[in-house]
CSV table of C-alpha atoms in Angstrom, one decimal:
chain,number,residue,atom,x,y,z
Z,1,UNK,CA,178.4,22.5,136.0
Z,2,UNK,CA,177.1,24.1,132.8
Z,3,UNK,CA,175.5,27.3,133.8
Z,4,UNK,CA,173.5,29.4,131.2
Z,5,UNK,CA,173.5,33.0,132.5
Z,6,UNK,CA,170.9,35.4,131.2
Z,7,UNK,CA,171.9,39.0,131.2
Z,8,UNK,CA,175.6,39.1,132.6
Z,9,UNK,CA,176.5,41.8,130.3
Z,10,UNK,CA,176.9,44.8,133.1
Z,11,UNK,CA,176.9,45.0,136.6
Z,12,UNK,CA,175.8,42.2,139.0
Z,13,UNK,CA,175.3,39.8,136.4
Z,14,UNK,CA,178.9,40.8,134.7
Z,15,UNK,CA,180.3,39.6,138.2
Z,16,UNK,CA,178.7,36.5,138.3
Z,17,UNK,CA,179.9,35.3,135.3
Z,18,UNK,CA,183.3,36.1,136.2
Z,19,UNK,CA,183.1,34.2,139.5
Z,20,UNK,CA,181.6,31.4,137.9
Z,21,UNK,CA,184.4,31.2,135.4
Z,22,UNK,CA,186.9,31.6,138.4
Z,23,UNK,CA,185.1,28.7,139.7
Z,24,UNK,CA,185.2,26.2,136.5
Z,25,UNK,CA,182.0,26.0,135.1
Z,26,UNK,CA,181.1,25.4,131.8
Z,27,UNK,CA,179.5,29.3,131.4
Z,28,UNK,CA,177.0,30.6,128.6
Z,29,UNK,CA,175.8,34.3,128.9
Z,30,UNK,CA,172.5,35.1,126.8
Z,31,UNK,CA,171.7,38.7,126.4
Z,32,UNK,CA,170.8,41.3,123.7
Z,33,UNK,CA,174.5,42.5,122.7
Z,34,UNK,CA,173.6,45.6,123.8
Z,35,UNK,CA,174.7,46.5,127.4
Z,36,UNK,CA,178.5,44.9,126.6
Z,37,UNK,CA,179.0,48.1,124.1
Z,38,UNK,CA,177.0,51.0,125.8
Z,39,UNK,CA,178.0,52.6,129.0
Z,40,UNK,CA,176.1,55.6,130.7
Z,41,UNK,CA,177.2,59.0,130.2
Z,42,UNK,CA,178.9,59.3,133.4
Z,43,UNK,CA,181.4,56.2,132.8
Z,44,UNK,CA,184.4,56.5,130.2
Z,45,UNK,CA,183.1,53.7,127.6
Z,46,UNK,CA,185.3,50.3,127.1
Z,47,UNK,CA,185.2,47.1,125.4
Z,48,UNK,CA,183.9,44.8,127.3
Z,49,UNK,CA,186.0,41.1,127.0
Z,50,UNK,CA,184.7,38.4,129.0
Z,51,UNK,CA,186.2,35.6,130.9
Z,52,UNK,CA,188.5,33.0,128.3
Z,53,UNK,CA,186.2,30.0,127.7
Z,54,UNK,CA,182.7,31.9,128.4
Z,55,UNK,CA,180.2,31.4,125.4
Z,56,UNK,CA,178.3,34.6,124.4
Z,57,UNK,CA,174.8,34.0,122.6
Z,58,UNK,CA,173.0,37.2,121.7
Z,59,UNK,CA,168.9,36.8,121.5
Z,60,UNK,CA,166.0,38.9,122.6
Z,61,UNK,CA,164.0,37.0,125.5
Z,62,UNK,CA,161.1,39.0,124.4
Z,63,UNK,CA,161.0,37.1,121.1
Z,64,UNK,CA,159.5,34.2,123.1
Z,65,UNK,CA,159.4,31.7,120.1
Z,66,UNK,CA,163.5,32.5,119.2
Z,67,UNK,CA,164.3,32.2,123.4
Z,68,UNK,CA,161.9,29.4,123.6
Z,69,UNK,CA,163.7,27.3,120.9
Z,70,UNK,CA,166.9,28.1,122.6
Z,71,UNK,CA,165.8,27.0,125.8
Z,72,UNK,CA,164.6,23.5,124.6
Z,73,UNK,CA,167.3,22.5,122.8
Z,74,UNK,CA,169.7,23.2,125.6
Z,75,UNK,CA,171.0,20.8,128.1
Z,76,UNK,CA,171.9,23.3,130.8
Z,77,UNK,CA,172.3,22.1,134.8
Z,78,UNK,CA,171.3,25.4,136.0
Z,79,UNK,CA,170.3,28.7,134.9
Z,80,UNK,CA,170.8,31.9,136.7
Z,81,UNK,CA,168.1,34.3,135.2
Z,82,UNK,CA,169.7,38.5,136.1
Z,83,UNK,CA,166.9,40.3,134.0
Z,84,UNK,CA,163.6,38.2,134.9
Z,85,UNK,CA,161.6,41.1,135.3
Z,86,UNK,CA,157.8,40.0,134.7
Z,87,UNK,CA,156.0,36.9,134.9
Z,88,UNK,CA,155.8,36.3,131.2
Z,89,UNK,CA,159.9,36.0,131.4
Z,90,UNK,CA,159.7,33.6,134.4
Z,91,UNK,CA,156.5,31.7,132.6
Z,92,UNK,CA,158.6,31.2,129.2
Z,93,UNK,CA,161.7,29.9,131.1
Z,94,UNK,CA,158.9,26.9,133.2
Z,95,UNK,CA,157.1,25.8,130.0
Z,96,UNK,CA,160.4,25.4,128.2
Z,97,UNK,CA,162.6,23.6,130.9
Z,98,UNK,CA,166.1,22.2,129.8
Z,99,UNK,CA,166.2,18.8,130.0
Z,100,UNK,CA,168.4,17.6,133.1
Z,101,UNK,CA,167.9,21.2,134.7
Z,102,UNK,CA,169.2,21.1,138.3
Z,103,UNK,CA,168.5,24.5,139.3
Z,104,UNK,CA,167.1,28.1,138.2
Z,105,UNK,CA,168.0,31.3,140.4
Z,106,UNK,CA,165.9,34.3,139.8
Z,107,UNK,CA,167.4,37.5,140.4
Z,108,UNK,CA,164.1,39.7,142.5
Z,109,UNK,CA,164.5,43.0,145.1
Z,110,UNK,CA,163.7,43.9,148.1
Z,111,UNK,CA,161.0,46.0,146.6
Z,112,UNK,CA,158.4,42.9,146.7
Z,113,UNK,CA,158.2,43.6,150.7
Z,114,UNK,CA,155.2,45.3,151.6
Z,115,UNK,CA,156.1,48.4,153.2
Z,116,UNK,CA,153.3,49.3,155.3
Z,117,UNK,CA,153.0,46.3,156.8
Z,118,UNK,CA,156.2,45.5,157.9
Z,119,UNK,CA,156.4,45.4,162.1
Z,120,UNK,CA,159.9,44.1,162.5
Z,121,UNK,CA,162.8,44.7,161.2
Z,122,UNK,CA,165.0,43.4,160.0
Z,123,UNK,CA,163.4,42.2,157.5
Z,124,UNK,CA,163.2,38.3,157.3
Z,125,UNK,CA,162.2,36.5,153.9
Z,126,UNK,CA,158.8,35.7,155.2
Z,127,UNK,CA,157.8,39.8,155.8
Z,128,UNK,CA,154.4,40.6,153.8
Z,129,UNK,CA,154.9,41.1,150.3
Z,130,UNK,CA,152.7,43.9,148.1
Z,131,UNK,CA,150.2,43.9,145.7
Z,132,UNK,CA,150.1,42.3,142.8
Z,133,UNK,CA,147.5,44.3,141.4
Z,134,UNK,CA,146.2,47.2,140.0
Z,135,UNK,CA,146.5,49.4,142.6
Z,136,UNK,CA,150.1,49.1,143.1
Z,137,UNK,CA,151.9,52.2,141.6
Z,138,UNK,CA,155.3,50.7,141.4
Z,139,UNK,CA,154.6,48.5,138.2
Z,140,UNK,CA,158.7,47.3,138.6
Z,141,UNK,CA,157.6,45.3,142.0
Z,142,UNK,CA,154.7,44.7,141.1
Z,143,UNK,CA,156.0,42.8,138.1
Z,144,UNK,CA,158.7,41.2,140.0
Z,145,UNK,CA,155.9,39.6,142.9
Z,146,UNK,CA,154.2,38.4,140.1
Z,147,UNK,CA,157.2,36.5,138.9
Z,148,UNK,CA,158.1,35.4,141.9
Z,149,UNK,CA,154.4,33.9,142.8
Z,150,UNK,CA,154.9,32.0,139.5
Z,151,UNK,CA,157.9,30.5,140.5
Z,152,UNK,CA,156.6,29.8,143.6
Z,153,UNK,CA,153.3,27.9,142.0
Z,154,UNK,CA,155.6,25.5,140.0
Z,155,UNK,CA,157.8,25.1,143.1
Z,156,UNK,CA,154.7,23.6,144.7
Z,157,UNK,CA,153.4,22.0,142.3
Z,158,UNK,CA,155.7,20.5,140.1
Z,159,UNK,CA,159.1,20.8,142.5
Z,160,UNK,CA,160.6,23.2,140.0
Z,161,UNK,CA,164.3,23.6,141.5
Z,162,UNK,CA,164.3,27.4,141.9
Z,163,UNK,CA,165.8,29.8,144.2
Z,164,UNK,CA,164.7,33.6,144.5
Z,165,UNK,CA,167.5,36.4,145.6
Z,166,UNK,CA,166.2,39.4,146.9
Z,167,UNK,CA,169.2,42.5,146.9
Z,168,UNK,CA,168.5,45.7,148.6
Z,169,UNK,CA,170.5,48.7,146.7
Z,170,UNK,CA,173.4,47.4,145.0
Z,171,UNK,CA,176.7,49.5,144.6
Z,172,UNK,CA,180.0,49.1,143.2
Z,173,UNK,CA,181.8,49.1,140.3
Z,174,UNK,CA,179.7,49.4,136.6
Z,175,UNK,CA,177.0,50.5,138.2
Z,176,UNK,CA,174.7,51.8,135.6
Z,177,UNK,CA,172.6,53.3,137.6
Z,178,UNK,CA,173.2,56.9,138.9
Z,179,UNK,CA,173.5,56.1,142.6
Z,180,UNK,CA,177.0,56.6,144.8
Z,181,UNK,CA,178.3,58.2,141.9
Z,182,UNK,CA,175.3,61.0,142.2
Z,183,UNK,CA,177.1,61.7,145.7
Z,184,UNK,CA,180.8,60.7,144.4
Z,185,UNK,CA,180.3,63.7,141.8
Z,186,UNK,CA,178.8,66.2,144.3
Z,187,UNK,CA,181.7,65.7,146.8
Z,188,UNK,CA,184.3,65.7,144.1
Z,189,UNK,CA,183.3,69.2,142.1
Z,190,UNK,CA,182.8,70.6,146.5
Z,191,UNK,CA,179.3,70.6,145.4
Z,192,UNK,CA,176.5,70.7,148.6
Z,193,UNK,CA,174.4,67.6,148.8
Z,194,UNK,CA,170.3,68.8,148.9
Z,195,UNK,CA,168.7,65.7,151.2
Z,196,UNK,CA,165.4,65.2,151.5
Z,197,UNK,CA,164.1,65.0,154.7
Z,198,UNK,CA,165.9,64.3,158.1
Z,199,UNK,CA,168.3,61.4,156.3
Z,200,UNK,CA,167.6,59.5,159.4
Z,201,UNK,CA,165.8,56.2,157.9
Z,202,UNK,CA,168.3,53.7,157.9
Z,203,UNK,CA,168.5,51.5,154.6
Z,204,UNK,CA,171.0,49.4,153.9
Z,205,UNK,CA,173.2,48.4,150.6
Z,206,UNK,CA,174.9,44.9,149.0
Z,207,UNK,CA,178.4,45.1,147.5
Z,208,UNK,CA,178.0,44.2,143.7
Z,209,UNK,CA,180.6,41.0,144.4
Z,210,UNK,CA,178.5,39.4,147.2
Z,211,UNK,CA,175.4,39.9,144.9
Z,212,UNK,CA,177.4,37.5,142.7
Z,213,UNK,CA,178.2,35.5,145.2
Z,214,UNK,CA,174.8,34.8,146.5
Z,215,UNK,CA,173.6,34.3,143.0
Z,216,UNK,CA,176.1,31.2,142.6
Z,217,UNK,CA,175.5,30.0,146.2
Z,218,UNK,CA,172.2,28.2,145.2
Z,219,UNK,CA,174.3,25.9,142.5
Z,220,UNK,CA,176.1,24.0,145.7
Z,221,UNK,CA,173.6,23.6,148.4
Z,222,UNK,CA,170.4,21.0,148.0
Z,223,UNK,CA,168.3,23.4,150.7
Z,224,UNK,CA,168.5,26.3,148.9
Z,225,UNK,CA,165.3,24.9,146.0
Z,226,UNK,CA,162.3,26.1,146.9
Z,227,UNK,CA,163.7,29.4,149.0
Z,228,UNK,CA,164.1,33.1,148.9
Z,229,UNK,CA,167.0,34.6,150.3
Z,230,UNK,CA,167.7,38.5,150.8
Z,231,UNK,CA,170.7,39.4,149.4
Z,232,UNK,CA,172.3,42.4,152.1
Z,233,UNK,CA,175.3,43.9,153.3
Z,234,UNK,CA,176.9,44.0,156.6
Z,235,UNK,CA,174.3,46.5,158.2
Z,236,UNK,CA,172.0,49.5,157.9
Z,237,UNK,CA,172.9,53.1,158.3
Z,238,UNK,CA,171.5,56.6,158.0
Z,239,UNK,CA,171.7,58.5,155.0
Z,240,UNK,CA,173.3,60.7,157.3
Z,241,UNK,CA,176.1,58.3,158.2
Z,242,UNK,CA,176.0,57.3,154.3
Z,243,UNK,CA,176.6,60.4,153.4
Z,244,UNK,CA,179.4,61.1,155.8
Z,245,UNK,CA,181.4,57.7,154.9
Z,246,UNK,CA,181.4,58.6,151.0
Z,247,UNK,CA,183.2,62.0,152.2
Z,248,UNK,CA,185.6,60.8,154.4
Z,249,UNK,CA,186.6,58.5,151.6
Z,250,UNK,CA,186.6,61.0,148.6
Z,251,UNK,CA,188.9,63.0,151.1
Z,252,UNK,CA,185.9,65.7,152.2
Z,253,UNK,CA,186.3,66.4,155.8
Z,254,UNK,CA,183.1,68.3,156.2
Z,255,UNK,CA,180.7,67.5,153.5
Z,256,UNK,CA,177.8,70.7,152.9
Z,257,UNK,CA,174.3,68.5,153.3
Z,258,UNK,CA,171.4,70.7,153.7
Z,259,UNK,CA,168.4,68.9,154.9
Z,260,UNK,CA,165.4,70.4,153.5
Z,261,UNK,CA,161.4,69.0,153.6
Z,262,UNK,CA,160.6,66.6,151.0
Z,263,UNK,CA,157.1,67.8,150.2
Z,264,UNK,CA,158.2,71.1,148.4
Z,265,UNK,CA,159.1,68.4,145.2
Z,266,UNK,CA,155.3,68.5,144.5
Z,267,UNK,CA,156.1,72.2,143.1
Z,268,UNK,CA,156.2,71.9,139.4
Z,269,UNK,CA,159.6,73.7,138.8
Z,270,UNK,CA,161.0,71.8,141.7
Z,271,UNK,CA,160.0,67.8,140.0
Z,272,UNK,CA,163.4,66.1,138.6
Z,273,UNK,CA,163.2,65.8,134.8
Z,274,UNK,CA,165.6,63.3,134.4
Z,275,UNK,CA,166.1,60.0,136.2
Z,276,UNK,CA,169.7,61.4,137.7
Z,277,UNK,CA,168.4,64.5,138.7
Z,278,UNK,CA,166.7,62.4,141.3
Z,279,UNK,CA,168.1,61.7,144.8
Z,280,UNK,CA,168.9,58.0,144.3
Z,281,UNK,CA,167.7,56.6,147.4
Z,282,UNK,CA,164.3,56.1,149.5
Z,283,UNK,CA,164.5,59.0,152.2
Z,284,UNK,CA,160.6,58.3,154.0
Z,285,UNK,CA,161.5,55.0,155.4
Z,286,UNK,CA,163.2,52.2,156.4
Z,287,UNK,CA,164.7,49.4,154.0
Z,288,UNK,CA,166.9,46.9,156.5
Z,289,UNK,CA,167.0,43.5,155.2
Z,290,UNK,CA,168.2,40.2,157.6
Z,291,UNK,CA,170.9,38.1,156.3
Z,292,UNK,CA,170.4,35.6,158.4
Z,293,UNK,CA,169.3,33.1,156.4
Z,294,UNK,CA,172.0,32.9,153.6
Z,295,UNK,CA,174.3,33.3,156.6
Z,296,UNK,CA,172.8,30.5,158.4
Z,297,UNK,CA,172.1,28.2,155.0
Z,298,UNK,CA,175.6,29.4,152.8
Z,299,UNK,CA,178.0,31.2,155.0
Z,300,UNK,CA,177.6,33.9,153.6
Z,301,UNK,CA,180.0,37.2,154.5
Z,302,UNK,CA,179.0,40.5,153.6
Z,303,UNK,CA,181.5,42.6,152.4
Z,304,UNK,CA,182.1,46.1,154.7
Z,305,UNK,CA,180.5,48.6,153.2
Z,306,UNK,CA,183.7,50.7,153.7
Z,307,UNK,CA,185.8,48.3,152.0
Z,308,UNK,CA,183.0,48.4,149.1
Z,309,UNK,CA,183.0,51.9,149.2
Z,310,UNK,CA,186.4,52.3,148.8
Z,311,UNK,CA,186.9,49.9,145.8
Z,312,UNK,CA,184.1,51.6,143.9
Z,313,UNK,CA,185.6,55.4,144.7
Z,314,UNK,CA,188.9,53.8,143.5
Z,315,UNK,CA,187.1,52.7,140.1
Z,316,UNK,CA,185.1,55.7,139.7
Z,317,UNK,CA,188.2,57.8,139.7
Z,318,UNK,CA,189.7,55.7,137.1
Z,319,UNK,CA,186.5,55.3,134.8
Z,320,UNK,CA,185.0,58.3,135.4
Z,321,UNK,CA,183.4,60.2,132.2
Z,322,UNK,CA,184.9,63.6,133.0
Z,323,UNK,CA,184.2,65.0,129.1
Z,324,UNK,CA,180.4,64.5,131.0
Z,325,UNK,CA,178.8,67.2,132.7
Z,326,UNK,CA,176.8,66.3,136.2
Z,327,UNK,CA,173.0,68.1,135.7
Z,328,UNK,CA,173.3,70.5,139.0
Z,329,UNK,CA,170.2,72.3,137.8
Z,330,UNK,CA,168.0,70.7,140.2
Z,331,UNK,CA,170.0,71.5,142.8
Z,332,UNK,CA,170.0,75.1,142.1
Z,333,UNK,CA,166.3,75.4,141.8
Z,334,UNK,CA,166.1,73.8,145.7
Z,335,UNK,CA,168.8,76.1,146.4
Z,336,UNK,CA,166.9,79.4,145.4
Z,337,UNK,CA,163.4,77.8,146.6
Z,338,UNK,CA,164.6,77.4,150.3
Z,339,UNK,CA,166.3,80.4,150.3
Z,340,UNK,CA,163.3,82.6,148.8
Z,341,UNK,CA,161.3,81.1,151.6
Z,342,UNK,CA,163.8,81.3,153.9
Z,343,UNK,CA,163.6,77.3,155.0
Z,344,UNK,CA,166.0,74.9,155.5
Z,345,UNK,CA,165.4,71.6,157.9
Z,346,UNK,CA,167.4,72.1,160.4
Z,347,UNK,CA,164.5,71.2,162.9
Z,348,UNK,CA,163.0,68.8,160.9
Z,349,UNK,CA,161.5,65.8,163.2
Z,350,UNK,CA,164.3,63.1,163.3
Z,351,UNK,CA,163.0,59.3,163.0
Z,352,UNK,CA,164.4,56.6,164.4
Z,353,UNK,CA,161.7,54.6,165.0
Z,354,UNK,CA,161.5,51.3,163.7
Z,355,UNK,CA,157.9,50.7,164.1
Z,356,UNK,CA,155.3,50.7,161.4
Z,357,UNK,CA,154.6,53.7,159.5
């Protein structure tokens, strides 16, 4: 099948195109040229070379006349889209439609639910999604259920063969987003992790390789066009338990968290100034999506998120920047805050329940 992938230059994307090589399609990648040569600070930089056979176009989808043109004149079976991020992107990709186009898979997130009306978890593809307005403060899913509703619309209306993936976190190797490493780096310099909250909401995360997987599922299965499927690992845990698998597989037998309440991060001095001085992960409620569905409709396996784990340590030791210095700072100031008020969380209220907020 020809497949034209847009993005595929870095992380989920990157593994898609490699599978779908693996697999013998006729592969184009379309992306900016950028992400191939940059790496974040944390990861040791490399040339990036990809799979023999793989066509690599550079363009700018925001310069819609230039992505436009390229779209019409293009005879593609199926295009998996990894950076549709607004409805303008998805809205350019429907009023330019290859001829002969068999299928387009829209990479979304799990973000679209609507948290605070979710009653069951976990959560199914039908749960209430958010708003699309204003009032949303998230603009990121905001965008992205805007997007989606397009697609949606054509699907209905027209029978435009699409396909929505929704992953929860994604981890694993390339990651250029300051996530497992932010925990990777802590345990390795025997550094205490600072937690916000009780670390009891369970969440769950996606191997970067079954992200890929799911993304090229659509391409082989006639009742996937018209439906959204979650893209999840194997099961939810607690940061706690999180926290605790990392450790016992950087080779930390009894890792330093200290729990502390999440509110004191309205103090000025104590507000992250930098994206990874952040903790990476939603600690005020639960995020557990169903896989069900791409079970039931692909056969799909999650990979164990202590085999995914461990692969992405492995990596990280291998790649990792170490002429780069982790930003502590944040950390400290927590550190001297709870101790000049004397605070820590050990008797913060545990939650474990899985009803509505």
């Amino acid at each position: 099948m020809d497949v034209l992938v847009i993005g595929g230059s870095r992380f989920s994307g990157r593994k898609l195109v490699e599978l779908l090589a693996k697999r013998e399609h006729s592969v184009m990648v379309i992306n900016r040229g950028k992400s191939e040569k940059a790496a974040p600070p944390f990861i040791q930089p490399e040339k990036y070379q990809y799979p023999e056979g793989v066509e690599v176009l550079h363009a700018d989808r925001k310069n819609t006349r230039e992505f436009a043109r390229i779209l019409r004149k293009s005879t593609f079976e199926a295009i998996i889209d990894t950076c549709a991020y607004t409805e303008p992107d998805v809205r350019t990709i429907l009023q330019n439609t290859p001829k002969g186009l068999e299928h387009y898979v829209m990479v979304s997130t799990a973000s679209v639910y609507d948290e605070k009306k979710l009653r069951m978890f976990p959560i199914a593809e039908e749960a209430p999604i958010g708003s699309m307005g204003d009032d949303e403060q998230l603009l990121y899913s905001r965008d992205k259920r805007k997007a989606e509703a397009a697609l949606k619309t054509a699907y209905q209306e027209t029978g435009f063969p699409m396909t929505i993936i929704r992953p929860t976190y994604i981890y694993g190797p390339n990651n250029p987003l300051y996530r497992e490493y932010y925990f990777f780096d802590r345990l390795l310099d025997k550094r205490p992790i600072f937690l916000p909250g009780s670390g009891d909401f369970i969440i769950d995360f996606v191997f970067v390789s079954d992200v890929a997987w799911l993304l090229a599922a659509p391409l082989e299965s006639k009742k996937a066009k018209g439906e959204v499927y979650n893209a999840t690992g194997e099961g939810g845990l607690t940061l706690n338990s999180y926290i605790d698998i990392l450790a016992e597989i950087v080779g930390v037998k009894q890792p330093e968290v200290i729990h502390y309440n999440p509110e004191i991060l309205q103090q000025k001095e104590l507000q992250p100034k930098t994206m990874m001085q952040m903790f990476p992960f939603s600690y005020s409620e639960h995020l557990l999506l169903s896989r069900e569905k791409a079970v039931k409709d692909f056969g799909y396996k999650p990979t164990p998120f202590y085999t995914g784990v461990r692969i992405t340590f492995q990596w990280y030791e291998k790649r990792r920047n170490r002429d780069w210095q982790p930003d502590y700072s944040l950390d400290e100031k927590i550190r001297k805050y709870l101790e000049k008020k004397n605070t820590t969380m050990t008797n913060y209220k545990r939650n474990l329940d899985f009803s509505a907020k």
